[in-house]
Amino acid sequence: MKPNLLRAPLIKSAILLIVCSLLVYFTLTSAEGSIWSSIGAIFTLFFRIAQLAIGLAVGLLVCLAVLIGIFLGAVALFDASSASRMYEGLRQTILNWLAPALCLLSSDHEDKLEAELSDLGQSLKNDFSRMIASARQELSAAQSELAAKVSALQGKVQAAEKATEEKVSTEQLEAVTAEVVTVSEALTATEGTVKVLQQKVEEAVKKIGAVDPGAILGDVPARLETLEQQEPAAPVDLQPIEEKIAALQAEIESLQSALKEASTAGATAESADTPAAAAKEENQETVEDSESSEHRLLSYFDNKADQDKLTALVAETLKKDMTYAQVTDFLIKKMGEKGGTIIAEHPSLAKDFIRQCRRNA
């Protein structure tokens, strides 16, 4: 313990002796030789020594920084991760060395700043919490509204699906599909029938074009001219000739009407189910009835009086210049409801009956 007790007085005595020696030295060597100038010189010496120490410390720090930078750069050329780890370790070491000095330099201003920052952070937290609470309320309201709309839409969709299922069932769809298939098949058959009818119409037109009225009439016009030029010595009965001419005209009109019927039948064949079969049956009936002695149209009338009435009405129209359509309308009106219906349902038989009556007249 004694060496420790004597160390401080010895150091103080040594410092005092050095100061006194310097004071004596500067006093003796100065030009003025005053004590105050010696004291000023001593202070100047201490100041210069402090400047030299500070400069040496700064220079040493700069040199160390340059050397450390060169070393870390050289290490980074080979391994950048090792250089970064070394730099981080050096920085932590320097901060540990400077921590006491930084603690000494810290003041109450930092404490006040920290308190203000904490208060500001708390106020910001409160503001953000209020804003977030209002936003959450709006979001919850929007979510509830959207959920209600979605549920309503789902109910509407379910109701629509249920109504659709009730209206349209699978069996109905199958029935509609079958009907569409049958209609398409009927249309295909109708197209074939129309083509056949068109071919028949073309053949009939060719046959009519080949008919020569002059060959049919023969020399009847020439005979009529000679008879007109002769003197009226004796009366000549021209009724048979006129009837033959009327019969020929009726045949020509019947051919024309048959062509018209064939063309109209081709136009209406698309909407009928079996137009070709009906036309064939009527044509066959017409041929068979024309060949038989009693016409087929009369067989549709059960009463003999109706048959005689029909024959008499047709005979009345022979002396009139009437077409087949006009005669048919006349018969439909005069034969009453039942007889008119029979004639309207069999127009081809009616025309053939009129033609037969004109030939037999």
Short mmCIF file of C-alpha atoms in Angstrom, two decimals:
data_model
loop_
_atom_site.label_atom_id
_atom_site.label_comp_id
_atom_site.label_asym_id
_atom_site.label_seq_id
_atom_site.Cartn_x
_atom_site.Cartn_y
_atom_site.Cartn_z
CA MET A 1 0.00 0.00 0.00
CA LYS A 2 2.94 2.39 0.66
CA PRO A 3 4.20 2.42 -2.94
CA ASN A 4 0.71 3.30 -4.09
CA LEU A 5 0.44 6.10 -1.58
CA LEU A 6 3.77 7.65 -2.61
CA ARG A 7 3.13 7.40 -6.37
CA ALA A 8 0.73 10.36 -6.65
CA PRO A 9 2.93 12.81 -4.63
CA LEU A 10 5.95 11.77 -6.62
CA ILE A 11 4.16 12.40 -9.95
CA LYS A 12 2.91 15.77 -8.75
CA SER A 13 6.39 16.71 -7.53
CA ALA A 14 7.89 15.68 -10.88
CA ILE A 15 5.34 17.79 -12.81
CA LEU A 16 5.96 20.77 -10.54
CA LEU A 17 9.71 20.42 -10.93
CA ILE A 18 9.38 20.26 -14.74
CA VAL A 19 7.19 23.36 -14.79
CA CYS A 20 9.60 25.27 -12.56
CA SER A 21 12.56 24.21 -14.65
CA LEU A 22 10.82 25.32 -17.84
CA LEU A 23 9.88 28.58 -16.21
CA VAL A 24 13.48 29.25 -15.19
CA TYR A 25 14.74 28.24 -18.60
CA PHE A 26 12.34 30.46 -20.55
CA THR A 27 12.95 33.33 -18.16
CA LEU A 28 16.70 33.17 -18.61
CA THR A 29 16.59 32.64 -22.38
CA SER A 30 13.90 35.19 -23.25
CA ALA A 31 14.86 38.68 -24.38
CA GLU A 32 12.54 40.41 -21.98
CA GLY A 33 13.38 38.13 -19.09
CA SER A 34 9.95 38.40 -17.47
CA ILE A 35 8.01 35.67 -15.75
CA TRP A 36 4.78 36.36 -17.66
CA SER A 37 6.42 35.89 -20.97
CA SER A 38 7.89 32.64 -19.70
CA ILE A 39 4.43 31.47 -18.61
CA GLY A 40 3.01 32.44 -22.04
CA ALA A 41 5.80 30.53 -23.73
CA ILE A 42 5.00 27.49 -21.60
CA PHE A 43 1.30 27.65 -22.56
CA THR A 44 2.26 28.09 -26.21
CA LEU A 45 4.47 25.02 -25.96
CA PHE A 46 1.63 22.98 -24.47
CA PHE A 47 -0.79 24.20 -27.18
CA ARG A 48 1.63 23.27 -29.93
CA ILE A 49 2.19 19.87 -28.35
CA ALA A 50 -1.62 19.37 -28.29
CA GLN A 51 -1.87 20.45 -31.95
CA LEU A 52 0.91 18.03 -32.84
CA ALA A 53 -0.83 15.21 -30.97
CA ILE A 54 -4.17 15.94 -32.67
CA GLY A 55 -2.52 16.10 -36.09
CA LEU A 56 -0.65 12.88 -35.48
CA ALA A 57 -3.90 11.19 -34.34
CA VAL A 58 -5.81 12.42 -37.40
CA GLY A 59 -2.99 11.36 -39.70
CA LEU A 60 -2.82 7.99 -38.02
CA LEU A 61 -6.58 7.53 -38.42
CA VAL A 62 -6.44 8.51 -42.11
CA CYS A 63 -3.54 6.13 -42.72
CA LEU A 64 -5.35 3.32 -40.94
CA ALA A 65 -8.55 4.01 -42.95
CA VAL A 66 -6.59 3.96 -46.23
CA LEU A 67 -4.79 0.77 -45.31
CA ILE A 68 -8.01 -0.91 -44.17
CA GLY A 69 -9.76 0.19 -47.39
CA ILE A 70 -6.91 -1.21 -49.52
CA PHE A 71 -7.00 -4.45 -47.57
CA LEU A 72 -10.77 -4.83 -47.85
CA GLY A 73 -10.66 -3.98 -51.58
CA ALA A 74 -8.01 -6.64 -52.16
CA VAL A 75 -10.08 -9.18 -50.23
CA ALA A 76 -13.23 -8.18 -52.16
CA LEU A 77 -11.47 -8.97 -55.44
CA PHE A 78 -11.28 -12.61 -54.39
CA ASP A 79 -14.34 -12.98 -52.11
CA ALA A 80 -16.91 -10.20 -51.72
CA SER A 81 -18.81 -11.95 -48.93
CA SER A 82 -15.68 -12.29 -46.80
CA ALA A 83 -14.89 -8.60 -47.34
CA SER A 84 -18.40 -7.60 -46.27
CA ARG A 85 -18.17 -9.77 -43.14
CA MET A 86 -14.78 -8.25 -42.25
CA TYR A 87 -16.13 -4.72 -42.77
CA GLU A 88 -19.16 -5.44 -40.60
CA GLY A 89 -16.96 -6.83 -37.81
CA LEU A 90 -14.63 -3.81 -37.96
CA ARG A 91 -17.59 -1.44 -37.80
CA GLN A 92 -19.00 -3.20 -34.74
CA THR A 93 -15.57 -3.10 -33.03
CA ILE A 94 -15.19 0.64 -33.66
CA LEU A 95 -18.70 1.30 -32.35
CA ASN A 96 -17.91 -0.68 -29.21
CA TRP A 97 -14.74 1.40 -28.67
CA LEU A 98 -16.62 4.68 -29.23
CA ALA A 99 -19.68 3.73 -27.16
CA PRO A 100 -18.38 5.31 -23.90
CA ALA A 101 -17.52 8.54 -25.69
CA LEU A 102 -20.93 8.66 -27.34
CA CYS A 103 -22.54 8.13 -23.96
CA LEU A 104 -20.62 11.09 -22.59
CA LEU A 105 -21.63 13.27 -25.52
CA SER A 106 -25.33 12.39 -25.25
CA SER A 107 -27.58 15.01 -23.63
CA ASP A 108 -31.15 15.51 -22.52
CA HIS A 109 -32.12 16.77 -26.00
CA GLU A 110 -32.12 13.21 -27.27
CA ASP A 111 -34.41 12.16 -24.44
CA LYS A 112 -36.82 14.97 -25.30
CA LEU A 113 -36.67 14.03 -28.97
CA GLU A 114 -37.40 10.41 -28.13
CA ALA A 115 -40.36 11.47 -25.98
CA GLU A 116 -41.74 13.67 -28.77
CA LEU A 117 -41.29 10.87 -31.30
CA SER A 118 -43.07 8.43 -29.01
CA ASP A 119 -45.97 10.87 -28.54
CA LEU A 120 -46.15 11.43 -32.31
CA GLY A 121 -46.13 7.69 -32.91
CA GLN A 122 -48.92 7.19 -30.40
CA SER A 123 -51.05 9.93 -31.99
CA LEU A 124 -50.46 8.46 -35.43
CA LYS A 125 -51.46 5.06 -34.13
CA ASN A 126 -54.67 6.50 -32.71
CA ASP A 127 -55.49 8.31 -35.99
CA PHE A 128 -54.79 5.21 -38.02
CA SER A 129 -56.89 3.09 -35.68
CA ARG A 130 -59.86 5.49 -36.09
CA MET A 131 -59.45 5.51 -39.88
CA ILE A 132 -59.16 1.74 -39.99
CA ALA A 133 -62.24 1.36 -37.77
CA SER A 134 -64.36 3.54 -40.11
CA ALA A 135 -63.02 1.68 -43.15
CA ARG A 136 -63.81 -1.63 -41.48
CA GLN A 137 -67.36 -0.50 -40.79
CA GLU A 138 -67.82 0.54 -44.44
CA LEU A 139 -66.35 -2.74 -45.64
CA SER A 140 -68.60 -4.74 -43.35
CA ALA A 141 -71.66 -2.82 -44.59
CA ALA A 142 -70.61 -3.35 -48.22
CA GLN A 143 -70.00 -7.05 -47.57
CA SER A 144 -73.42 -7.46 -45.98
CA GLU A 145 -75.08 -5.63 -48.89
CA LEU A 146 -73.22 -7.74 -51.45
CA ALA A 147 -74.13 -10.90 -49.57
CA ALA A 148 -77.81 -9.90 -49.64
CA LYS A 149 -77.63 -9.18 -53.39
CA VAL A 150 -75.87 -12.47 -54.06
CA SER A 151 -78.47 -14.39 -52.08
CA ALA A 152 -81.27 -12.61 -53.97
CA LEU A 153 -79.63 -13.41 -57.32
CA GLN A 154 -79.20 -17.03 -56.30
CA GLY A 155 -82.88 -17.21 -55.41
CA LYS A 156 -83.85 -15.71 -58.78
CA VAL A 157 -81.59 -18.15 -60.62
CA GLN A 158 -83.05 -21.09 -58.75
CA ALA A 159 -86.58 -19.87 -59.47
CA ALA A 160 -85.74 -19.45 -63.17
CA GLU A 161 -84.20 -22.92 -63.33
CA LYS A 162 -87.23 -24.39 -61.61
CA ALA A 163 -89.62 -22.61 -63.97
CA THR A 164 -87.58 -23.75 -66.97
CA GLU A 165 -87.62 -27.32 -65.74
CA GLU A 166 -91.38 -27.14 -65.26
CA LYS A 167 -92.01 -25.65 -68.71
CA VAL A 168 -89.67 -27.72 -70.80
CA SER A 169 -89.19 -31.35 -69.91
CA THR A 170 -87.04 -33.96 -71.54
CA GLU A 171 -90.03 -35.77 -73.02
CA GLN A 172 -91.24 -32.58 -74.68
CA LEU A 173 -87.82 -31.97 -76.14
CA GLU A 174 -87.74 -35.51 -77.51
CA ALA A 175 -91.22 -35.07 -79.00
CA VAL A 176 -90.21 -31.79 -80.64
CA THR A 177 -87.06 -33.43 -82.00
CA ALA A 178 -89.12 -36.29 -83.44
CA GLU A 179 -91.53 -33.83 -85.04
CA VAL A 180 -88.64 -31.92 -86.57
CA VAL A 181 -87.22 -35.15 -87.98
CA THR A 182 -90.59 -36.15 -89.48
CA VAL A 183 -91.06 -32.68 -90.97
CA SER A 184 -87.59 -32.81 -92.53
CA GLU A 185 -88.37 -36.25 -93.99
CA ALA A 186 -91.70 -34.97 -95.34
CA LEU A 187 -89.93 -31.99 -96.90
CA THR A 188 -87.42 -34.32 -98.54
CA ALA A 189 -90.24 -36.45 -99.98
CA THR A 190 -92.07 -33.31 -101.10
CA GLU A 191 -89.00 -32.07 -102.93
CA GLY A 192 -88.83 -35.37 -104.83
CA THR A 193 -92.54 -35.12 -105.68
CA VAL A 194 -92.10 -31.54 -106.91
CA LYS A 195 -89.27 -32.62 -109.18
CA VAL A 196 -91.44 -35.42 -110.63
CA LEU A 197 -94.32 -32.98 -111.19
CA GLN A 198 -92.00 -30.50 -112.88
CA GLN A 199 -90.83 -33.22 -115.25
CA LYS A 200 -94.45 -34.15 -116.04
CA VAL A 201 -95.34 -30.50 -116.64
CA GLU A 202 -92.43 -30.13 -119.04
CA GLU A 203 -93.53 -33.25 -120.90
CA ALA A 204 -97.13 -31.96 -121.11
CA VAL A 205 -95.89 -28.60 -122.45
CA LYS A 206 -93.89 -30.40 -125.10
CA LYS A 207 -96.95 -32.47 -126.10
CA ILE A 208 -99.15 -29.37 -126.31
CA GLY A 209 -96.53 -27.62 -128.41
CA ALA A 210 -96.56 -30.57 -130.78
CA VAL A 211 -100.38 -30.41 -131.21
CA ASP A 212 -101.39 -28.76 -134.51
CA PRO A 213 -104.89 -27.21 -134.46
CA GLY A 214 -104.91 -27.25 -138.24
CA ALA A 215 -104.42 -31.00 -138.34
CA ILE A 216 -107.26 -31.47 -135.87
CA LEU A 217 -109.69 -29.17 -137.68
CA GLY A 218 -108.74 -30.47 -141.11
CA ASP A 219 -110.51 -28.72 -144.02
CA VAL A 220 -113.44 -27.50 -141.93
CA PRO A 221 -112.55 -23.77 -142.35
CA ALA A 222 -112.24 -24.21 -146.13
CA ARG A 223 -115.59 -25.95 -146.27
CA LEU A 224 -117.17 -23.17 -144.27
CA GLU A 225 -115.81 -20.58 -146.67
CA THR A 226 -117.13 -22.51 -149.70
CA LEU A 227 -120.51 -22.89 -148.06
CA GLU A 228 -120.66 -19.17 -147.34
CA GLN A 229 -119.77 -18.37 -150.95
CA GLN A 230 -122.46 -20.68 -152.34
CA GLU A 231 -125.97 -19.43 -152.87
CA PRO A 232 -128.43 -20.18 -150.08
CA ALA A 233 -130.31 -22.72 -152.15
CA ALA A 234 -130.90 -25.10 -149.34
CA PRO A 235 -130.51 -24.55 -145.58
CA VAL A 236 -127.50 -26.29 -144.04
CA ASP A 237 -127.42 -27.42 -140.42
CA LEU A 238 -124.15 -26.10 -138.93
CA GLN A 239 -124.92 -27.20 -135.41
CA PRO A 240 -122.84 -30.43 -135.55
CA ILE A 241 -119.84 -28.56 -136.91
CA GLU A 242 -120.10 -25.87 -134.24
CA GLU A 243 -120.39 -28.54 -131.58
CA LYS A 244 -117.27 -30.27 -132.87
CA ILE A 245 -115.40 -26.95 -132.88
CA ALA A 246 -116.64 -26.28 -129.34
CA ALA A 247 -115.51 -29.75 -128.30
CA LEU A 248 -112.05 -29.12 -129.77
CA GLN A 249 -111.84 -25.78 -127.98
CA ALA A 250 -112.94 -27.47 -124.78
CA GLU A 251 -110.21 -30.07 -125.16
CA ILE A 252 -107.60 -27.34 -125.71
CA GLU A 253 -108.89 -25.46 -122.64
CA SER A 254 -108.84 -28.67 -120.61
CA LEU A 255 -105.20 -29.23 -121.56
CA GLN A 256 -104.36 -25.65 -120.57
CA SER A 257 -106.22 -26.01 -117.28
CA ALA A 258 -104.43 -29.32 -116.63
CA LEU A 259 -101.09 -27.54 -117.13
CA LYS A 260 -102.15 -24.79 -114.73
CA GLU A 261 -103.25 -27.37 -112.17
CA ALA A 262 -99.94 -29.18 -112.49
CA SER A 263 -97.99 -25.95 -111.90
CA THR A 264 -100.16 -24.98 -108.91
CA ALA A 265 -99.85 -28.51 -107.53
CA GLY A 266 -96.05 -28.20 -107.75
CA ALA A 267 -96.21 -24.89 -105.84
CA THR A 268 -98.50 -26.24 -103.11
CA ALA A 269 -96.78 -29.63 -102.79
CA GLU A 270 -94.45 -28.35 -100.02
CA SER A 271 -97.31 -27.74 -97.56
CA ALA A 272 -99.26 -30.94 -98.33
CA ASP A 273 -98.39 -34.29 -96.76
CA THR A 274 -99.03 -36.60 -99.72
CA PRO A 275 -99.75 -34.44 -102.79
CA ALA A 276 -98.30 -36.86 -105.32
CA ALA A 277 -100.43 -39.77 -104.11
CA ALA A 278 -103.62 -37.67 -104.22
CA ALA A 279 -102.82 -36.38 -107.72
CA LYS A 280 -102.11 -39.90 -108.95
CA GLU A 281 -105.35 -41.21 -107.47
CA GLU A 282 -107.39 -38.41 -109.07
CA ASN A 283 -105.66 -38.91 -112.44
CA GLN A 284 -106.32 -42.64 -112.24
CA GLU A 285 -109.93 -41.96 -111.30
CA THR A 286 -110.24 -39.53 -114.23
CA VAL A 287 -108.85 -42.06 -116.70
CA GLU A 288 -110.99 -44.88 -115.36
CA ASP A 289 -114.11 -42.72 -115.28
CA SER A 290 -113.57 -41.41 -118.80
CA GLU A 291 -113.26 -44.95 -120.07
CA SER A 292 -116.39 -46.23 -118.30
CA SER A 293 -119.93 -45.59 -119.54
CA GLU A 294 -121.16 -44.07 -116.27
CA HIS A 295 -118.93 -41.33 -114.99
CA ARG A 296 -117.22 -41.79 -111.61
CA LEU A 297 -118.47 -38.40 -110.38
CA LEU A 298 -122.07 -39.65 -110.50
CA SER A 299 -121.20 -42.51 -108.15
CA TYR A 300 -120.65 -39.98 -105.33
CA PHE A 301 -124.35 -39.01 -105.52
CA ASP A 302 -126.58 -41.64 -103.89
CA ASN A 303 -129.84 -40.13 -105.14
CA LYS A 304 -130.76 -40.62 -108.81
CA ALA A 305 -132.46 -37.24 -108.87
CA ASP A 306 -129.17 -35.54 -107.93
CA GLN A 307 -127.42 -37.36 -110.78
CA ASP A 308 -130.07 -36.27 -113.29
CA LYS A 309 -129.98 -32.73 -111.93
CA LEU A 310 -126.19 -32.59 -112.35
CA THR A 311 -126.45 -33.87 -115.94
CA ALA A 312 -129.19 -31.35 -116.74
CA LEU A 313 -127.19 -28.45 -115.30
CA VAL A 314 -124.16 -29.42 -117.37
CA ALA A 315 -126.38 -29.65 -120.46
CA GLU A 316 -127.63 -26.11 -119.78
CA THR A 317 -124.07 -24.79 -119.88
CA LEU A 318 -123.27 -26.39 -123.24
CA LYS A 319 -124.95 -23.62 -125.20
CA LYS A 320 -123.15 -20.93 -123.21
CA ASP A 321 -119.59 -19.79 -123.77
CA MET A 322 -118.36 -20.74 -120.29
CA THR A 323 -114.98 -22.04 -119.12
CA TYR A 324 -114.52 -25.12 -116.96
CA ALA A 325 -113.97 -22.99 -113.85
CA GLN A 326 -117.16 -21.03 -114.48
CA VAL A 327 -119.15 -24.23 -115.10
CA THR A 328 -117.72 -25.77 -111.91
CA ASP A 329 -118.69 -22.72 -109.83
CA PHE A 330 -122.16 -22.80 -111.40
CA LEU A 331 -122.60 -26.46 -110.48
CA ILE A 332 -121.39 -25.89 -106.90
CA LYS A 333 -123.98 -23.14 -106.45
CA LYS A 334 -126.87 -25.05 -108.05
CA MET A 335 -126.25 -28.49 -106.48
CA GLY A 336 -126.77 -27.33 -102.94
CA GLU A 337 -124.51 -27.73 -99.92
CA LYS A 338 -123.91 -31.50 -100.12
CA GLY A 339 -123.58 -31.73 -103.90
CA GLY A 340 -121.46 -28.58 -104.07
CA THR A 341 -119.11 -30.03 -101.45
CA ILE A 342 -118.70 -33.24 -103.50
CA ILE A 343 -117.91 -31.27 -106.67
CA ALA A 344 -115.48 -28.95 -104.82
CA GLU A 345 -113.62 -31.94 -103.37
CA HIS A 346 -113.25 -33.57 -106.83
CA PRO A 347 -112.48 -30.74 -109.29
CA SER A 348 -110.66 -32.99 -111.76
CA LEU A 349 -113.63 -35.42 -111.95
CA ALA A 350 -116.01 -32.50 -112.43
CA LYS A 351 -113.95 -31.14 -115.34
CA ASP A 352 -113.74 -34.58 -116.91
CA PHE A 353 -117.52 -35.01 -116.55
CA ILE A 354 -118.12 -31.64 -118.22
CA ARG A 355 -115.73 -32.62 -121.00
CA GLN A 356 -117.54 -35.97 -121.48
CA CYS A 357 -120.92 -34.22 -121.63
CA ARG A 358 -119.61 -31.81 -124.25
CA ARG A 359 -118.30 -34.68 -126.35
CA ASN A 360 -121.55 -36.62 -126.11
CA ALA A 361 -123.65 -33.57 -126.96
#
